[in-house]
Coordinates of C-alpha atoms in Angstrom, one line a residue:
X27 CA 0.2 27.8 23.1
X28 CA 3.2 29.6 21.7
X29 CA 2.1 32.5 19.6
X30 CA 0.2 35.2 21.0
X31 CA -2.1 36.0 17.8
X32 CA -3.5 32.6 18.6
X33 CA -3.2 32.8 22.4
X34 CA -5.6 35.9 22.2
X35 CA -7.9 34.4 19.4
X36 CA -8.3 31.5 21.3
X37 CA -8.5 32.6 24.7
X38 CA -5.5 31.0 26.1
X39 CA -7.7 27.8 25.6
X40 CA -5.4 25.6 23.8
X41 CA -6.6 22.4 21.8
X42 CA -6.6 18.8 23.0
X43 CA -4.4 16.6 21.1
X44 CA -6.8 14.2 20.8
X45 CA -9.0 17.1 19.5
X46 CA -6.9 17.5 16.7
X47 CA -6.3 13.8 15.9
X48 CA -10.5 13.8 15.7
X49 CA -10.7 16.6 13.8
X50 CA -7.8 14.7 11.3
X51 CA -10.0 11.4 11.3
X52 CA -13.1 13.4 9.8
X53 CA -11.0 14.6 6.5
X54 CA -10.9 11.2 4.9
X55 CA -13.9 12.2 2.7
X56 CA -13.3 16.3 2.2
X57 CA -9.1 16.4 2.3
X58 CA -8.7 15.0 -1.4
X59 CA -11.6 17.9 -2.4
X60 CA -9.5 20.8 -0.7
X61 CA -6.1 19.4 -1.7
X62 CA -7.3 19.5 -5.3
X63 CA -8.9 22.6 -5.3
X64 CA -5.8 24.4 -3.6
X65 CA -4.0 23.0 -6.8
X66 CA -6.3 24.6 -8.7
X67 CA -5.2 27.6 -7.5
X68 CA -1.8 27.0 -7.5
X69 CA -2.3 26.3 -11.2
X70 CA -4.5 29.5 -11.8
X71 CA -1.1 31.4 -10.2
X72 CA 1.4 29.6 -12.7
X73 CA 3.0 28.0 -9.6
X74 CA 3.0 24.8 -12.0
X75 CA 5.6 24.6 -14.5
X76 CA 3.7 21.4 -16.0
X77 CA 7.5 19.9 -17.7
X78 CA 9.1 17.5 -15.0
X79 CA 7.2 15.5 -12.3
X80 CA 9.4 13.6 -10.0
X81 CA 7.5 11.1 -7.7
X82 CA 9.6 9.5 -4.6
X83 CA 9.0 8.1 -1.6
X84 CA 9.5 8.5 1.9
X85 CA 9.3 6.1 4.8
X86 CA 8.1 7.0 8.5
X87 CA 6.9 5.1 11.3
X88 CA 3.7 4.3 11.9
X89 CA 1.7 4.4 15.8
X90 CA 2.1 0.7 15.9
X91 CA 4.9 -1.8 17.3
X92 CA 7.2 -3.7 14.9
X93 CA 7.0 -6.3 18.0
X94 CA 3.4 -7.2 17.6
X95 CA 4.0 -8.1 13.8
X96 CA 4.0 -11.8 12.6
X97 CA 2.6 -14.3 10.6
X98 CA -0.9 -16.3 12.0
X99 CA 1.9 -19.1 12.9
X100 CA 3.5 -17.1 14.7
X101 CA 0.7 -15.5 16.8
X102 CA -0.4 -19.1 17.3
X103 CA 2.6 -20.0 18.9
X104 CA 2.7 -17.0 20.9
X105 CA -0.1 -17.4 22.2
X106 CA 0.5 -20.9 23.7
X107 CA 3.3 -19.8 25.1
X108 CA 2.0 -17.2 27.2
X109 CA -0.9 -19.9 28.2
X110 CA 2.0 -22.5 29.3
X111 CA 3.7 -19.9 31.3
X112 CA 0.8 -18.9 32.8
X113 CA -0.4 -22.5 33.6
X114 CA 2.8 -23.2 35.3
X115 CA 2.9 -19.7 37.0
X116 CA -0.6 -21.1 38.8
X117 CA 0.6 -24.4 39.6
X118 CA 3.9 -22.8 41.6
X119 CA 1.2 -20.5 42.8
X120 CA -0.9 -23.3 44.0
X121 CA 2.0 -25.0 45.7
X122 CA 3.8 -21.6 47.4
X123 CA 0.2 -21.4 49.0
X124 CA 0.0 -24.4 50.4
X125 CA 3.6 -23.2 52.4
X126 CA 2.2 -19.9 53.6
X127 CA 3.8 -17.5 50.6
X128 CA 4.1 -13.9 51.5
X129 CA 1.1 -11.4 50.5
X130 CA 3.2 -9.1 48.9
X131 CA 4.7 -11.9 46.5
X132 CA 1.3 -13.9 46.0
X133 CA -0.2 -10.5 44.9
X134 CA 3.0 -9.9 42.6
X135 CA 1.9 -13.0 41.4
X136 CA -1.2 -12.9 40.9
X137 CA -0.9 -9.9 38.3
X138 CA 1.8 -11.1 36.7
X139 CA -0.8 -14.1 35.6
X140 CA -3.6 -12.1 34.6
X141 CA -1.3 -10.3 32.1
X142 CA 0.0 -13.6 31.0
X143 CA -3.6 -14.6 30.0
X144 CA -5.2 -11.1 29.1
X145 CA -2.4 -10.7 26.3
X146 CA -3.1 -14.6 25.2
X147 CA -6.7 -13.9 25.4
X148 CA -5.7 -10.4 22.9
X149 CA -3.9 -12.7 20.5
X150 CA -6.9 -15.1 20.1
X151 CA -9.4 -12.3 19.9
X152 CA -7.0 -11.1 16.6
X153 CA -6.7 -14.6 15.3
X154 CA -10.3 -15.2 15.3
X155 CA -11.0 -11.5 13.5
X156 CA -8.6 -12.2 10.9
X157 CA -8.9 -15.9 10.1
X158 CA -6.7 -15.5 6.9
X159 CA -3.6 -15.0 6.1
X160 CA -2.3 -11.7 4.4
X161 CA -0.8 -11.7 1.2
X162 CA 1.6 -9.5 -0.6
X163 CA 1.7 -9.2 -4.7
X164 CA 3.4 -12.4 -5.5
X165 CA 1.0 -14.3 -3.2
X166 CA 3.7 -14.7 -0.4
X167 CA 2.6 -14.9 2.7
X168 CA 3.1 -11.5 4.6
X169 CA 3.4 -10.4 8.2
X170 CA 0.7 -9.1 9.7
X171 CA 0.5 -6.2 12.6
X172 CA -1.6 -6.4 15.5
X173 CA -1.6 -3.3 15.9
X174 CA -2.2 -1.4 12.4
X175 CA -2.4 -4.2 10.6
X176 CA -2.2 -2.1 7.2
X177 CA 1.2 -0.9 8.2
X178 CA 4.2 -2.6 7.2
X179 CA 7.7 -3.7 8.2
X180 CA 10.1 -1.6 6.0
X181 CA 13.8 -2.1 6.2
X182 CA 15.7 1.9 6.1
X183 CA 19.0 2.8 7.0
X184 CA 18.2 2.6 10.4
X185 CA 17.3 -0.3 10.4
X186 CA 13.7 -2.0 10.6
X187 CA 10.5 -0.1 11.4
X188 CA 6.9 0.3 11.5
X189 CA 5.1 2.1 9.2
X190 CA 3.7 3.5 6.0
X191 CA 5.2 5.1 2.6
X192 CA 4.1 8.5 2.0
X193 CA 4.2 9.0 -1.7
X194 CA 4.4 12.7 -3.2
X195 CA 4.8 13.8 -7.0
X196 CA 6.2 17.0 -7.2
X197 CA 6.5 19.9 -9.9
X198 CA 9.9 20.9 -10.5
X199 CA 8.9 24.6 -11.3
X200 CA 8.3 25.5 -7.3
X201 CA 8.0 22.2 -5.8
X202 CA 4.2 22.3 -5.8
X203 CA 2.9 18.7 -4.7
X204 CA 0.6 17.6 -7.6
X205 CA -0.2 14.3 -6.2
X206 CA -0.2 12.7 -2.2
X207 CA -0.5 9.1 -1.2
X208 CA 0.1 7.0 1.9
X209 CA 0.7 3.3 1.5
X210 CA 2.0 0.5 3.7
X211 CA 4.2 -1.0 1.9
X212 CA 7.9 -0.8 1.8
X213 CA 8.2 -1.1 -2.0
X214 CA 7.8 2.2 -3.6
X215 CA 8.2 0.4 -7.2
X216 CA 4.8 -1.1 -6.9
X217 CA 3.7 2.4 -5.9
X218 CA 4.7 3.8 -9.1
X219 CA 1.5 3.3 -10.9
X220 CA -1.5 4.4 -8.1
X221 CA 0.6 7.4 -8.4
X222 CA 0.1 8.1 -12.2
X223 CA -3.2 6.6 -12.5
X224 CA -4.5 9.5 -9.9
X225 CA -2.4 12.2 -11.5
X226 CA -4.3 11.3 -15.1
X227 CA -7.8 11.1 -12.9
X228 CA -7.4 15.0 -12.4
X229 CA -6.0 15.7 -16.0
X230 CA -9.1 16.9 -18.5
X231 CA -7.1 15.3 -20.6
X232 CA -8.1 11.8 -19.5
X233 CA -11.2 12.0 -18.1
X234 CA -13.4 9.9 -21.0
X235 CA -10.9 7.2 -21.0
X236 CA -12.7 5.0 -19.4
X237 CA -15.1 5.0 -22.0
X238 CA -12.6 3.3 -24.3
X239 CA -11.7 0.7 -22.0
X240 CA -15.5 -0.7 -22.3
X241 CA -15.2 -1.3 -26.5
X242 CA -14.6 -4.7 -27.4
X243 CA -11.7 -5.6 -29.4
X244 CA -12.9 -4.0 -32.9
X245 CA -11.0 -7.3 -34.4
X246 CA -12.8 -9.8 -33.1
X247 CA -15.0 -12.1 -34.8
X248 CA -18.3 -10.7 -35.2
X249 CA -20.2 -13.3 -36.6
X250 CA -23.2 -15.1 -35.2
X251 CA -22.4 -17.7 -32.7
X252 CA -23.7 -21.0 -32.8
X253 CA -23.5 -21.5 -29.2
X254 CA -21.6 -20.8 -25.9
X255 CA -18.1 -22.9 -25.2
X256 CA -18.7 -24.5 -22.4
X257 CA -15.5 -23.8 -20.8
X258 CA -13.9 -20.1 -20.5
X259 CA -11.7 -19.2 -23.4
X260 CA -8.5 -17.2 -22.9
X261 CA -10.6 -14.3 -24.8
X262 CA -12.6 -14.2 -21.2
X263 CA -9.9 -13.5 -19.7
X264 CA -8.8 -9.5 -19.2
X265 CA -5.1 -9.6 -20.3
X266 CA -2.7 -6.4 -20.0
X267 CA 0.4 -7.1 -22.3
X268 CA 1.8 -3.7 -20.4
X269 CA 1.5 -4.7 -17.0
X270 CA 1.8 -8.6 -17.5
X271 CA -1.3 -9.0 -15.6
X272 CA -4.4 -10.8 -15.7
X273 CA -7.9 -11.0 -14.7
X274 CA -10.2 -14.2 -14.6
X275 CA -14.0 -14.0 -15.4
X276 CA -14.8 -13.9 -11.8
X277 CA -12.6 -10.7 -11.3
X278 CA -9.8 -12.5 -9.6
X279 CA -6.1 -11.6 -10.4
X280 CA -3.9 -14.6 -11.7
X281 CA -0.4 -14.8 -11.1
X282 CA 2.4 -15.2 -13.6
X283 CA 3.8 -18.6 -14.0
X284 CA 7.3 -18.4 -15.3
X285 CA 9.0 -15.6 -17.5
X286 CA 9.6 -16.9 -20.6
X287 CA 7.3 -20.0 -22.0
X288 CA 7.4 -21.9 -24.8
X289 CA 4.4 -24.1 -25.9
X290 CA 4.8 -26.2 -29.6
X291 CA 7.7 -23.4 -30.5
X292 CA 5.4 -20.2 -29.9
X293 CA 6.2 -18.0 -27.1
X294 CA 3.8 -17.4 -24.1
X295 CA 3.2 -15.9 -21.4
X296 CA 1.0 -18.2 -18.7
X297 CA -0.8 -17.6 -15.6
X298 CA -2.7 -19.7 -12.9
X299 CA -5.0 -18.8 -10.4
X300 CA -4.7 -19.2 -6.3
X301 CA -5.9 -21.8 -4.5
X302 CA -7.8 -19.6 -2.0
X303 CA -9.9 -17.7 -5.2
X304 CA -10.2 -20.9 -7.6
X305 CA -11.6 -23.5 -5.1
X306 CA -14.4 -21.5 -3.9
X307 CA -15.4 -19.9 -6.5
X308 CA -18.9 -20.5 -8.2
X309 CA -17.6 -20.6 -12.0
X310 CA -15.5 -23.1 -11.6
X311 CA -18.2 -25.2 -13.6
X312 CA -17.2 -23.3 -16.8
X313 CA -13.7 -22.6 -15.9
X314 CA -12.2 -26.1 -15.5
X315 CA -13.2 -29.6 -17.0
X316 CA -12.5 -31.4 -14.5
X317 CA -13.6 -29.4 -11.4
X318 CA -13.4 -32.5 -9.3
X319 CA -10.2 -32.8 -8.9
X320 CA -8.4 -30.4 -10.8
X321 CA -7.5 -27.0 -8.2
X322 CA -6.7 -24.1 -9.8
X323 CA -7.0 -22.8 -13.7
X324 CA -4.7 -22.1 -15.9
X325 CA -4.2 -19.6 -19.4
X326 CA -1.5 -19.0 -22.0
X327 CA -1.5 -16.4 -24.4
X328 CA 0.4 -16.5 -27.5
X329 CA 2.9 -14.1 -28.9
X330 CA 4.2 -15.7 -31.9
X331 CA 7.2 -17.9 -33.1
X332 CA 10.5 -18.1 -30.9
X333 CA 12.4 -17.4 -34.3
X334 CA 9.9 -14.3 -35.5
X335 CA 9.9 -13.0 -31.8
X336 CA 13.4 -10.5 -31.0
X337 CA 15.0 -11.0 -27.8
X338 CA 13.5 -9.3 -25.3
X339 CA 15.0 -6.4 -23.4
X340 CA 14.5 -6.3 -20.1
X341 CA 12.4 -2.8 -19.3
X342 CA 15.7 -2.2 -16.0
X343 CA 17.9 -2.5 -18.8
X344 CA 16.6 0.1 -21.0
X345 CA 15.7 2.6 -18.1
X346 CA 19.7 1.9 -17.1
X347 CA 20.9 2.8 -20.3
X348 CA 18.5 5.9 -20.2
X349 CA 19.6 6.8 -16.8
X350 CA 23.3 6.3 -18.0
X351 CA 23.1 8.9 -20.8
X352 CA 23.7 12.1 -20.8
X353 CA 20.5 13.8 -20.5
X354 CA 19.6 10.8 -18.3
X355 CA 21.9 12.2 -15.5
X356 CA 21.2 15.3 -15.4
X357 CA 17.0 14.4 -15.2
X358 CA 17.9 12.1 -12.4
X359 CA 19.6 15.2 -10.5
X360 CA 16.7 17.1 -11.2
X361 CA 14.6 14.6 -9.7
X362 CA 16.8 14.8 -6.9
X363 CA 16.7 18.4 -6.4
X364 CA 12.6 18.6 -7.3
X365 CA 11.4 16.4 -4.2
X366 CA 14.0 15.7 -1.7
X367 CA 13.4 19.5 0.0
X368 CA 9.6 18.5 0.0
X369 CA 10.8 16.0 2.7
X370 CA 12.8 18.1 4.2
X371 CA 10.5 20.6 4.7
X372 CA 7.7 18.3 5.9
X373 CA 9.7 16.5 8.2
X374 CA 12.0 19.0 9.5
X375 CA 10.2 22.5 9.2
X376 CA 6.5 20.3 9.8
X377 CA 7.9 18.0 12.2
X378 CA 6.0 15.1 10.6
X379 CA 8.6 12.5 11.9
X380 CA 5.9 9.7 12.8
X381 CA 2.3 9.3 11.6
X382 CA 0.1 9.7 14.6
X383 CA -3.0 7.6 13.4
X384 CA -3.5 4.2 13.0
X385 CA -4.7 2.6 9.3
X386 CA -4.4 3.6 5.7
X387 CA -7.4 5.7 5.3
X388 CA -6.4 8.3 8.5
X389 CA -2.5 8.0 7.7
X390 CA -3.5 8.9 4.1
X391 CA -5.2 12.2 5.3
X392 CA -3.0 12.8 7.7
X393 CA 0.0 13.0 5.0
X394 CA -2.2 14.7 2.3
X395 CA -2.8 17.5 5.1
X396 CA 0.6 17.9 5.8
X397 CA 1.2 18.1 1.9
X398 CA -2.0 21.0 1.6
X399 CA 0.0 22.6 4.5
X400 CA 3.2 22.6 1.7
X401 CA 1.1 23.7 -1.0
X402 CA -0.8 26.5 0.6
X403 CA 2.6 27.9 2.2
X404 CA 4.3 27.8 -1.6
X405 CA 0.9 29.6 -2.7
X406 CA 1.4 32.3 -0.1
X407 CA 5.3 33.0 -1.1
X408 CA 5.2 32.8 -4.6
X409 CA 1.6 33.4 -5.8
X410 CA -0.5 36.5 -3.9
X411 CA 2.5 37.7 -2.4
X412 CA 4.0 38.7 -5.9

């Protein structure tokens, strides 16, 4: 519409918006493909310095209304409410006819009550698609948005908005974008590690690790068995000593119960399952002995004696002392100085100051296009053009 290259190209025909958000919706699949491959490149031109990464986050609202957000509860109860109004709007309705009310007010009316009971009608319709409630990490219950319902609440300087987390990890070098993500959630700590994990999926490096991950344990007992336990043994269960995370035989994640145990003077770390995965589930013959009437499973694993064990260090006390050091500092204003223009650029320059679409998947391609955008224009200042 603006530049006359384009203007001439295109015939003075200029695209729909809601040609371009169509055209956005069909990258899901290819977008990943083309932002990797223009990394290739980038890589092939030494834009990539390959010695500091700094990965950060940055919030923007999503097309959805921090209004309609709310717990199953809450929908519940607004929903009766706009019933009730509505079933006392009709009863003064019923009674102002009776006395002759004027048209132009009984119409007003009239309208006003089919909104009431079109949006309570809405809120049912939602409740009855999502019968469950959604969950965050910890197993808290978390609001949910009518809306975009994969978009979050996220508090910001500005107070509380709408919206998704779009995740970028950067070269320091020339501020190539190795690695884009969208999530909806307001807690980039948790984003960390989908960050990483797909940064070592595109590293040679890595790509038969998975193969190790499918050995058993080569210290485990290999002798012949004389027969099956009947009940799961802790050794069923997937444990992660890293992470502090673990996985049941049916593939359900337990949650951590307590910090610190201490069983018969060992230390252990327990976990137990959720109601909502243990008491359907189908193994719950070989998973508890009494299945009757006990709920949920439990699992301890061992670390050793309290008096052989050294006092843990909490991991946010070593990364403060880290941060706090010298060399620390100045990698933290690094960090600082490697991704914060990205932003700037992208929401400034790009004018990405909202995402347009509406769930993960499209607001995911939408900010990994905007971050090909970035890449391609650092390609064409630094790499053919010298």
């Amino acid at each position: 519409r603006e530049h006359v290259t384009f203007v001439a190209l295109c015939g003075d025909q200029g695209p729909h918006f809601t040609t371009i958000a169509g055209f956005i919706r069909t990258l899901d699949k290819d977008i990943a493909n083309v932002f990797a491959q223009v990394l290739f490149i980038c890589d092939a031109q030494g834009l990539i310095g390959r010695e500091m990464f700094a990965i950060d986050g940055v919030k923007l609202p999503s097309n959805a209304s921090k209004a309609r957000s709310g717990t199953r509860a809450d929908f519940q109860r607004q929903a009766a409410k706009l019933e009730a109004t509505a079933q006392k709007m009709l009863a003064r309705h019923r009674a102002d006819d009776a006395r002759e009310q004027e048209p132009d007010l009984a119409e007003k009316d009239a309208r006003r009550i089919e909104r009431l009971q079109r949006d309570a009608a809405e809120i049912r319709q939602w409740l009855a698609k999502h019968p469950k409630e959604c969950r965050g990490v910890s197993g808290a219950i978390v609001k949910s948005n009518r809306t975009d319902n994969e978009s979050a609440k996220m508090a910001t300087g500005k107070g509380v908005m709408q919206g998704y987390t779009g995740m970028a990890a950067v070269d320091r070098q020339h501020q190539i974008i190795v690695e884009a993500q969208a999530h909806g959630s307001g807690g980039e700590q948790a984003l960390l590690t989908p960050v990483i994990d797909a940064m070592r999926k595109r590293d040679e490096r890595f790509a038969a690790q998975s193969k190790h991950k499918a050995k058993s344990n080569p210290l485990h007992n290999k002798s012949s068995k004389q027969g099956k336990p009947k009940r799961y043994q802790p050794a069923d269960f997937v444990y992660d000593a890293t992470t502090q995370t673990c996985v049941c035989p049916a593939g359900k994640q337990l949650y951590r119960n307590g910090s610190r145990c201490v069983i018969n003077g060992y230390a252990a770390v327990k976990f137990q399952g959720a109601q909502r995965d243990c008491l359907p589930c189908s193994h719950r013959d070989r998973c508890l002995s009494h299945p009757a009437r006990t709920k949920t499973r439990q699992v301890a694993f061992f670390q050793g004696r309290i008096k052989d064990l050294p006092e843990p260090k909490p991991y946010t006390a070593a990364m403060k002392q880290r941060i706090d050091s010298d060399d620390g500092r100045r990698r933290y204003g690094e960090r600082f100085a490697t991704v914060e223009p990205v932003f700037g650029n992208l929401r400034h320059n790009k004018r990405l100051n909202r995402f347009t679409l509406r769930g993960r998947a499209k607001v995911d391609t939408q900010w990994k296009l905007y971050c090909l955008v970035h890449n391609i224009e650092k390609l064409a200042h630094y790499g053919y053009a010298h």
